[in-house]
CSV table of C-alpha atoms and ligand atoms in Angstrom, one decimal:
chain,number,residue,atom,x,y,z
A,25,MET,CA,0.0,0.0,0.0
A,26,LYS,CA,1.2,3.5,-0.9
A,27,LYS,CA,0.3,6.7,1.0
A,28,ILE,CA,-1.1,9.2,-1.4
A,29,ALA,CA,-3.0,11.8,0.6
A,30,GLU,CA,-4.3,12.9,3.9
A,31,ILE,CA,-8.0,12.3,4.4
A,32,ASN,CA,-8.6,15.9,5.4
A,33,ASP,CA,-7.3,17.0,1.9
A,34,ILE,CA,-10.4,15.5,0.3
A,35,PRO,CA,-13.4,17.7,0.7
A,36,LYS,CA,-16.6,15.9,1.9
A,37,ASN,CA,-18.6,15.0,-1.2
A,38,GLY,CA,-15.8,16.4,-3.2
A,39,SER,CA,-12.6,15.1,-4.9
A,40,LYS,CA,-8.9,15.5,-5.1
A,41,LEU,CA,-6.6,14.6,-7.9
A,42,VAL,CA,-3.2,13.0,-7.2
A,43,MET,CA,-0.5,11.6,-9.4
A,44,VAL,CA,0.9,8.2,-8.5
A,45,ASP,CA,3.9,7.5,-10.8
A,46,ASP,CA,2.3,8.4,-14.1
A,47,THR,CA,-1.2,7.5,-13.2
A,48,PRO,CA,-3.7,10.2,-12.4
A,49,ILE,CA,-5.9,9.1,-9.5
A,50,ALA,CA,-9.2,10.7,-8.5
A,51,LEU,CA,-10.0,10.4,-4.8
A,52,PHE,CA,-13.7,10.9,-3.9
A,53,ASN,CA,-15.1,11.4,-0.5
A,54,PHE,CA,-18.7,10.2,-0.3
A,55,ASN,CA,-20.0,11.0,3.2
A,56,GLY,CA,-16.6,10.0,4.7
A,57,LYS,CA,-16.0,7.0,2.5
A,58,ILE,CA,-13.0,7.3,0.2
A,59,HIS,CA,-13.0,5.9,-3.3
A,60,ALA,CA,-9.9,5.9,-5.6
A,61,TRP,CA,-10.5,5.7,-9.3
A,62,ASP,CA,-8.3,6.1,-12.4
A,63,ASN,CA,-9.0,9.7,-13.1
A,64,ARG,CA,-9.4,9.2,-16.9
A,65,CYS,CA,-13.0,8.9,-18.0
A,66,PRO,CA,-13.5,5.6,-19.9
A,67,HIS,CA,-15.1,7.5,-22.7
A,68,ARG,CA,-12.5,10.0,-23.9
A,69,GLY,CA,-10.3,10.5,-20.9
A,70,ALA,CA,-11.6,13.7,-19.3
A,71,SER,CA,-10.8,14.2,-15.7
A,72,LEU,CA,-13.4,12.5,-13.4
A,73,ALA,CA,-12.0,14.5,-10.4
A,74,ASP,CA,-13.5,17.6,-12.2
A,75,GLY,CA,-16.8,15.8,-12.7
A,76,ILE,CA,-20.1,16.7,-11.1
A,77,ILE,CA,-20.5,14.8,-7.9
A,78,SER,CA,-23.9,14.0,-6.5
A,79,GLU,CA,-25.3,11.2,-4.4
A,80,ASN,CA,-23.7,8.0,-5.6
A,81,ILE,CA,-23.0,9.4,-9.1
A,82,ILE,CA,-20.1,11.1,-10.7
A,83,GLN,CA,-20.9,12.8,-14.0
A,84,CYS,CA,-18.1,13.5,-16.4
A,85,LYS,CA,-18.3,17.1,-17.4
A,86,LEU,CA,-17.2,16.6,-21.0
A,87,HIS,CA,-20.0,14.5,-22.4
A,88,LEU,CA,-22.1,14.0,-19.3
A,89,TRP,CA,-21.7,10.3,-18.9
A,90,GLU,CA,-22.7,9.1,-15.5
A,91,PHE,CA,-20.8,6.6,-13.3
A,92,ASP,CA,-22.1,4.7,-10.4
A,93,VAL,CA,-19.8,5.2,-7.4
A,94,LYS,CA,-20.5,1.9,-5.7
A,95,LYS,CA,-20.2,-0.2,-8.8
A,96,ALA,CA,-17.5,1.9,-10.5
A,97,CYS,CA,-19.2,1.6,-13.9
A,98,ALA,CA,-21.3,3.6,-16.3
A,99,VAL,CA,-24.9,3.9,-15.3
A,100,ALA,CA,-26.1,3.3,-18.8
A,101,ASN,CA,-23.8,0.3,-19.3
A,102,TYR,CA,-22.6,-1.7,-16.4
A,103,ASN,CA,-20.1,-3.5,-18.5
A,104,LEU,CA,-18.2,-0.2,-18.9
A,105,LYS,CA,-16.0,-0.2,-15.8
A,106,VAL,CA,-13.7,2.4,-14.3
A,107,GLU,CA,-10.4,1.2,-12.9
A,108,THR,CA,-10.5,1.4,-9.1
A,109,PHE,CA,-7.9,1.0,-6.4
A,110,THR,CA,-8.3,-0.5,-2.9
A,111,VAL,CA,-8.3,2.2,-0.3
A,112,GLU,CA,-7.1,1.9,3.3
A,113,ILE,CA,-7.3,4.7,5.9
A,114,LYS,CA,-4.8,4.7,8.7
A,115,ASP,CA,-4.2,7.5,11.2
A,116,GLY,CA,-5.9,10.1,8.9
A,117,SER,CA,-3.8,9.1,5.9
A,118,VAL,CA,-5.1,7.5,2.6
A,119,PHE,CA,-3.2,4.5,1.2
A,120,ILE,CA,-4.0,2.8,-2.0
A,121,ASP,CA,-3.0,-0.5,-3.5
A,122,VAL,CA,-1.1,0.3,-6.7
B,202,FES,S1,-14.9,12.0,-21.8
B,202,FES,FE1,-16.2,11.6,-20.2
B,202,FES,S2,-18.1,11.5,-21.0
B,202,FES,FE2,-16.8,11.8,-22.7
């Protein structure tokens, strides 16, 4: 596991973008639960960290595709997955499995 952020750096119901090696990773804080996704939208690669975050949905700003946070896939097509990383929180720090 690799430390990539402090939990306090991720606004509640907001996001933070971090680079891990050459991979952009979007961290989302949904009511205190942290999710780590590959930041690149599976459609055309826009930044999901800049997306519109609402309850259980992240909407890409470029072409408005919606992604289900719990399932990490497109709402309109569950076969269209977003790459995710396992998250661990320890002493206020965020670690992911890279
Ligand atoms: S790049 Fe995200 S919906 Fe098109």
